[in-house]
Structure formats: structure tokens, C-alpha cells
Short mmCIF file of C-alpha atoms in Angstrom, two decimals:
data_model
loop_
_atom_site.label_atom_id
_atom_site.label_comp_id
_atom_site.label_asym_id
_atom_site.label_seq_id
_atom_site.Cartn_x
_atom_site.Cartn_y
_atom_site.Cartn_z
CA MET C 108 -35.20 -1.39 18.95
CA GLY C 109 -36.68 -3.08 22.02
CA LEU C 110 -35.00 -5.46 24.46
CA ASP C 111 -35.11 -8.54 22.25
CA PHE C 112 -32.76 -10.80 20.31
CA SER C 113 -31.82 -8.12 17.81
CA THR C 114 -30.92 -5.79 20.69
CA LEU C 115 -28.62 -8.43 22.16
CA VAL C 116 -27.00 -8.99 18.77
CA ALA C 117 -26.54 -5.23 18.39
CA ALA C 118 -24.93 -5.01 21.82
CA ALA C 119 -22.64 -7.99 21.09
CA VAL C 120 -21.50 -6.68 17.71
CA SER C 121 -20.91 -3.18 19.05
CA PHE C 122 -18.95 -4.73 21.94
CA PHE C 123 -16.56 -6.47 19.52
CA ILE C 124 -16.21 -3.33 17.40
CA ALA C 125 -15.44 -1.39 20.58
CA ILE C 126 -12.67 -3.90 21.39
CA LEU C 127 -11.08 -3.03 18.05
CA SER C 128 -11.53 0.63 18.91
CA GLY C 129 -9.85 0.05 22.27
CA LEU C 130 -7.00 -1.67 20.45
CA GLY C 131 -6.73 1.48 18.36
CA VAL C 132 -6.92 -0.28 15.02
CA GLY C 133 -9.72 1.85 13.63
CA SER C 134 -13.25 0.60 14.03
CA GLY C 135 -15.18 3.53 12.61
CA GLY C 136 -15.55 2.02 9.16
CA LEU C 137 -16.91 -1.25 10.54
CA PHE C 138 -19.46 0.47 12.77
CA VAL C 139 -20.74 2.69 9.97
CA ILE C 140 -20.95 -0.21 7.49
CA TRP C 141 -22.75 -2.37 10.06
CA LEU C 142 -25.29 0.34 10.90
CA VAL C 143 -25.96 1.15 7.26
CA GLY C 144 -25.88 -2.42 5.95
CA VAL C 145 -27.76 -4.26 8.70
CA TYR C 146 -30.04 -1.65 10.25
CA GLY C 147 -30.58 0.55 7.23
CA VAL C 148 -29.45 3.66 9.10
CA SER C 149 -28.75 6.60 6.80
CA ALA C 150 -25.07 7.32 6.15
CA PRO C 151 -25.00 10.75 7.86
CA GLN C 152 -26.81 9.32 10.88
CA ALA C 153 -24.36 6.38 11.01
CA ARG C 154 -21.39 8.75 10.79
CA GLY C 155 -22.74 10.81 13.69
CA MET C 156 -23.34 7.69 15.79
CA ASN C 157 -19.86 6.44 14.93
CA LEU C 158 -18.30 9.64 16.29
CA LEU C 159 -20.23 9.32 19.55
CA PHE C 160 -19.47 5.58 19.76
CA PHE C 161 -15.76 6.38 19.50
CA VAL C 162 -16.04 8.96 22.32
CA PHE C 163 -17.43 6.26 24.64
CA SER C 164 -15.00 3.48 23.70
CA ALA C 165 -11.91 5.73 23.66
CA SER C 166 -12.83 7.31 26.99
CA ALA C 167 -12.97 3.88 28.65
CA ALA C 168 -9.68 2.87 27.02
CA LEU C 169 -7.97 6.02 28.25
CA ILE C 170 -8.34 4.98 31.88
CA PHE C 171 -6.08 1.98 31.26
CA HIS C 172 -3.69 3.89 28.98
CA TYR C 173 -3.32 6.46 31.76
CA LYS C 174 -2.55 3.76 34.32
CA ARG C 175 0.16 2.41 32.02
CA ARG C 176 1.64 5.90 31.62
CA ARG C 177 1.25 5.97 27.86
CA LEU C 178 -0.24 9.46 27.83
CA ASP C 179 1.60 12.78 27.72
CA PRO C 180 -0.99 15.40 28.79
CA LYS C 181 0.83 18.34 27.14
CA LEU C 182 1.21 16.58 23.82
CA ILE C 183 -2.38 15.33 23.86
CA ALA C 184 -3.72 18.78 24.80
CA SER C 185 -1.90 20.42 21.89
CA LEU C 186 -2.93 17.73 19.38
CA ALA C 187 -6.52 17.80 20.66
CA ALA C 188 -6.73 21.61 20.42
CA LEU C 189 -5.44 21.56 16.84
CA SER C 190 -7.73 18.67 15.95
CA LEU C 191 -10.64 20.65 17.35
CA LEU C 192 -9.64 23.58 15.15
CA GLY C 193 -9.63 21.21 12.18
CA THR C 194 -13.06 19.95 13.20
CA LEU C 195 -14.51 23.47 13.19
CA VAL C 196 -12.87 24.28 9.83
CA GLY C 197 -14.02 20.93 8.40
CA THR C 198 -17.59 21.46 9.56
CA HIS C 199 -17.68 24.82 7.81
CA VAL C 200 -15.93 23.69 4.62
CA ALA C 201 -18.00 20.49 4.30
CA GLN C 202 -21.07 22.59 3.56
CA TYR C 203 -19.49 23.88 0.34
CA VAL C 204 -17.55 20.83 -0.88
CA ASP C 205 -18.88 17.66 -2.47
CA ALA C 206 -18.74 15.06 0.34
CA ALA C 207 -18.53 12.17 -2.15
CA LEU C 208 -15.45 13.70 -3.77
CA LEU C 209 -13.82 14.21 -0.36
CA ARG C 210 -14.49 10.58 0.56
CA LYS C 211 -12.96 9.30 -2.67
CA LEU C 212 -9.85 11.45 -2.30
CA PHE C 213 -9.49 10.34 1.28
CA GLY C 214 -10.01 6.71 0.25
CA ILE C 215 -7.12 6.96 -2.24
CA PHE C 216 -4.95 8.45 0.50
CA LEU C 217 -5.84 5.54 2.81
CA ILE C 218 -5.01 2.89 0.20
CA ILE C 219 -1.62 4.48 -0.52
CA SER C 220 -0.75 5.04 3.13
CA GLY C 221 -1.91 1.55 4.18
CA GLY C 222 0.04 -0.03 1.33
CA TYR C 223 3.10 2.04 2.22
CA SER C 224 2.86 0.80 5.79
CA LEU C 225 2.12 -2.85 5.02
CA LEU C 226 3.91 -3.77 1.79
CA PRO C 227 7.56 -2.92 2.57
CA LYS C 228 7.45 -5.05 5.72
CA ALA C 229 5.74 -7.92 3.93
CA LEU C 230 8.28 -7.74 1.08
CA ALA C 231 11.16 -7.65 3.57
CA LYS C 232 9.84 -10.79 5.26
CA ILE C 233 9.51 -12.57 1.91
CA LYS C 234 13.04 -11.49 0.90
CA ALA C 235 14.42 -12.72 4.20
CA LYS C 236 13.07 -16.17 3.47
CA PHE C 237 14.91 -16.45 0.13
CA MET V 296 4.51 -17.38 24.20
CA SER V 297 3.16 -17.56 20.67
CA PHE V 298 3.31 -15.71 17.38
CA PHE V 299 0.39 -13.46 18.34
CA VAL V 300 0.51 -12.98 22.07
CA LEU V 301 3.14 -11.41 24.31
CA SER V 302 3.83 -13.01 27.66
CA ARG V 303 4.06 -10.71 30.67
CA GLN V 304 7.88 -11.01 30.69
CA GLU V 305 8.13 -10.35 26.94
CA ASN V 306 5.89 -7.32 27.32
CA GLU V 307 8.03 -5.88 30.12
CA ALA V 308 11.25 -6.54 28.17
CA TYR V 309 9.75 -4.85 25.12
CA ARG V 310 8.76 -1.80 27.18
CA ARG V 311 12.24 -1.48 28.69
CA GLU V 312 13.95 -1.83 25.34
CA THR V 313 11.83 0.73 23.52
CA MET V 314 11.98 3.27 26.35
CA LYS V 315 15.71 3.75 25.81
CA ASN V 316 16.66 7.13 24.39
CA ARG V 317 13.12 8.08 23.50
CA THR V 318 11.56 11.37 24.42
CA LEU V 319 8.49 13.37 23.60
CA ASN V 320 10.59 16.49 23.03
CA ALA V 321 10.64 15.75 19.32
CA ILE V 322 7.00 16.70 18.94
CA THR V 323 6.33 19.11 21.76
CA CYS V 324 8.39 21.85 20.11
CA GLN V 325 11.07 21.81 22.78
CA ALA V 326 13.65 21.02 20.13
CA GLN V 327 15.08 24.28 18.86
CA THR V 328 16.60 22.97 15.65
CA GLY V 329 15.18 23.51 12.18
CA LYS V 330 14.26 19.84 12.02
CA GLY V 331 12.38 20.21 15.32
CA LEU V 332 10.45 23.17 13.94
CA ALA V 333 9.57 21.27 10.77
CA ARG V 334 8.30 18.38 12.86
CA CYS V 335 6.22 20.81 14.95
CA ILE V 336 4.63 22.28 11.84
CA LEU V 337 3.96 18.85 10.35
CA SER V 338 2.41 17.52 13.56
CA ALA V 339 0.22 20.64 13.86
CA PHE V 340 -0.92 20.25 10.24
CA ILE V 341 -1.72 16.57 10.74
CA ALA V 342 -3.70 17.28 13.90
CA ILE V 343 -5.78 19.89 12.04
CA LEU V 344 -6.22 17.49 9.10
CA SER V 345 -7.44 14.71 11.42
CA GLY V 346 -10.13 16.99 12.85
CA PHE V 347 -11.06 18.09 9.33
CA CYS V 348 -11.49 14.45 8.22
CA ASN V 349 -13.76 13.64 11.14
CA ALA V 350 -15.94 16.68 10.55
CA ALA V 351 -16.13 16.52 6.76
CA ILE V 352 -16.20 12.75 6.22
CA GLY V 353 -17.34 11.51 9.63
CA ALA V 354 -14.42 9.09 10.06
CA GLY V 355 -10.73 8.65 9.36
CA GLY V 356 -9.24 11.30 11.63
CA GLY V 357 -7.73 8.69 13.92
CA ILE V 358 -6.29 6.76 10.99
CA VAL V 359 -4.58 9.88 9.63
CA LEU V 360 -3.12 10.86 12.99
CA THR V 361 -1.95 7.34 13.88
CA PHE V 362 -0.42 6.73 10.47
CA ILE V 363 1.52 10.00 10.34
CA LEU V 364 2.69 9.76 13.95
CA ALA V 365 3.90 6.20 13.30
CA ALA V 366 5.54 7.09 9.98
CA PHE V 367 7.34 10.31 10.98
CA PHE V 368 7.36 10.53 14.79
CA ALA V 369 7.82 6.94 15.94
CA ASP V 370 11.08 7.91 17.64
CA ALA V 371 9.16 10.27 19.92
CA PHE V 372 7.02 7.53 21.45
CA GLU V 373 7.74 4.64 23.74
CA ASP V 374 6.17 2.21 21.29
CA ARG V 375 3.31 1.72 18.87
CA ARG V 376 0.85 1.39 21.74
CA ALA V 377 1.73 4.86 23.01
CA ILE V 378 0.94 6.26 19.54
CA LEU V 379 -2.46 4.54 19.54
CA ALA V 380 -3.21 5.79 23.07
CA THR V 381 -2.18 9.35 22.17
CA THR V 382 -4.35 9.31 19.07
CA GLN V 383 -7.37 8.04 20.98
CA ALA V 384 -7.01 10.74 23.62
CA ALA V 385 -6.40 13.53 21.11
CA MET V 386 -9.41 12.60 18.96
CA ILE V 387 -12.02 12.63 21.74
CA PRO V 388 -12.71 16.41 21.89
CA GLY V 389 -12.94 16.69 18.12
CA CYS V 390 -15.20 13.65 17.77
CA LEU V 391 -17.46 14.89 20.57
CA THR V 392 -17.70 18.31 18.95
CA SER V 393 -18.45 16.77 15.55
CA ALA V 394 -21.14 14.55 17.09
CA LEU V 395 -22.71 17.55 18.82
CA ILE V 396 -22.73 19.46 15.53
CA TYR V 397 -24.37 16.47 13.79
CA TYR V 398 -26.94 16.41 16.61
CA ALA V 399 -27.58 20.16 16.48
CA ARG V 400 -28.21 19.93 12.73
CA GLY V 401 -30.70 17.11 13.26
CA GLY V 402 -28.43 14.46 11.73
CA LEU V 403 -28.10 12.35 14.85
CA ASP V 404 -30.95 10.40 16.43
CA LEU V 405 -29.92 9.24 19.90
CA SER V 406 -33.07 7.26 20.71
CA ASN V 407 -31.31 3.89 20.08
CA PHE V 408 -27.83 4.86 21.14
CA ALA V 409 -28.21 3.41 24.66
CA VAL V 410 -27.88 -0.07 23.11
CA PHE V 411 -24.37 0.82 21.92
CA ALA V 412 -23.14 2.97 24.79
CA LEU V 413 -22.47 0.28 27.43
CA PRO V 414 -20.86 -2.19 24.98
CA ALA V 415 -18.71 0.70 23.73
CA LEU V 416 -17.45 1.42 27.24
CA LEU V 417 -16.81 -2.24 28.09
CA GLY V 418 -15.30 -3.11 24.70
CA GLY V 419 -13.05 -0.05 24.71
CA ALA V 420 -11.72 -0.94 28.15
CA LEU V 421 -11.14 -4.59 27.17
CA GLY V 422 -9.43 -3.55 23.93
CA SER V 423 -6.97 -1.34 25.78
CA LEU V 424 -6.21 -4.21 28.17
CA LEU V 425 -5.64 -6.61 25.27
CA LEU V 426 -3.24 -4.10 23.74
CA ASP V 427 -0.66 -5.21 26.31
CA ARG V 428 -0.90 -8.82 25.21
CA ILE V 429 -0.78 -8.46 21.44
CA LYS V 430 2.51 -8.05 19.62
CA PRO V 431 3.01 -4.53 18.17
CA GLY V 432 3.89 -6.00 14.76
CA LEU V 433 0.52 -7.74 14.62
CA ILE V 434 -1.31 -4.56 15.66
CA ASN V 435 0.49 -2.70 12.89
CA MET V 436 -0.51 -5.37 10.39
CA ILE V 437 -4.19 -5.28 11.43
CA PHE V 438 -4.19 -1.48 11.39
CA SER V 439 -2.63 -1.29 7.91
CA ALA V 440 -5.04 -3.91 6.53
CA LEU V 441 -8.03 -2.01 7.96
CA VAL V 442 -6.69 1.25 6.50
CA ILE V 443 -6.49 -0.29 3.01
CA TRP V 444 -9.92 -1.89 3.39
CA SER V 445 -11.45 1.43 4.57
CA GLY V 446 -9.80 3.15 1.60
CA PHE V 447 -11.39 0.76 -0.90
CA ARG V 448 -14.77 1.21 0.82
CA MET V 449 -14.51 4.98 0.42
CA VAL V 450 -13.36 4.90 -3.20
CA ARG V 451 -16.13 2.50 -4.29
#
């Protein structure tokens, strides 16, 4: 990928995805789909790049979160340490478990949890109107 | 100001209102009650699960952590934005470790990554600044919609 039009488009799209990441609304899916769909990057490669992309965008966002005193260092340290433990366990377990099955199970969890979060509020708003 | 955007005064009023009677003790295991212990165990489990998702699936850890913190521990945070900030900070070490493992196993080619690195830094910073100007209800709606959409992508 040289410094040409496609590079500029890549930079612009990744900039907008990073804004979503900075907003904390979950941009990983978009970045992976974009890399796989547009650039033909393999799924494992896209997942790896997505993880690194998040590290960059979240690190920049943290500076402003810190200035606004939204961060509790003790809480974050404990959550991060446990998450790291989960990462190491997940890396080991992933070698023995069907990744496609894991993705489907996780997808079902996301649909249920997203619906649980979105639908009651939407229904309450509709009820309030009648 | 409008349906989507908070004015500076609205934002400050929202911060003051939500800061009342809220403390991080609920999660940091300072509460000595049985309920406090249960919350500690649940938060520990969710943190481990979020790291597991990132390593095994390559995404979704942040979604899990944000969703569970918002659903069960919202009273422990100043507002929704504090949950998002906490999740971002907590996920960085795990994501970096996962990326390094991908790289070590030859699954990560960094030759083109420079194109994404600077936009990621600038976009992440701008996103966190915009967080102050967007109503929490709207953020929640966008987040939930993206969660459902990601779920359908994974199931397909």
C-alpha cells in the first residue's frame, strides 16, 4: 500500500472507525469487516490488526478520560490484570476449541445482550407515547 | 441544545447530578457485605471473560465488559462515559498481549499498519472529546445497535 489515493482512503476510514472507538461504542467489528471485505486481508490477520488498532485509539482516548477524572487506577488495574489472565487462558484454550463455534456462541450472546439493553427502553418510549 | 448534542451547561449539570451518592466501592471489594462479595466475584469473572473473548475470537472483550458493567454495576460509576473509559483502559494490556501473541505466531503482518496507526491515535482522541458532547442515551443506543449487529455478523 503506497502513498496514493487508496492509502488516503484507508487513513480516512480508519480515522472514522477510531472516532467510534474513542467514543467507546465498539469499532472492532467494523475494522475487521472493512479489512477483510475491502482489502482482502485474512480474518486472523484482520483480528490481530484490530487488536493493535484498538491499543492505539484507546491509548489516545485515555489521555482525555484521565483529564476528565473518569478513571479509577485501582479499579482499572484489577480489571486489566484479570482481563490479562483471561487473555492468556483464551490463547491457550483457543488452540483446542473450534473458533467458528466460539464465534457463533458469542454472536448469540451479543444479540441477546444488545436486545436486552435496547428493547426495554424502546418499548418504554413507545408506551409513554400512548 | 438539540436531541443529540449536550451543551456545555447541560453536560456539567448531568455530571453533577450523576455524581451524587455514587462510589467505586461497589466494585473494588471494599464492601464487606455478601452482596459486595458477589459483585466482586461477578466483576472478576467478567474481566477474565473479556480477555478470553479477545484472545479466542479476536474481538468482543470490550463489548462484554461494557455491557456487564452497565447492566450490573452502573451505580458504581459516575455515568455511562466513565464505564466506557474504564473499559477502554482495562482492555489495553489484554489487547496488546493478544496482538503480540498473534505477531509471535506469524498471524500479524505489520508492514501496512503505519497507515492505520496515526488515524487511530487522532480518531481515538477526537472520539473521547466528542463523548462529552453526545447524550449518554444516544451513546447507549448506538452501542446496543452495534452489539446486535456484531452478533448477527458472528452468527452468520
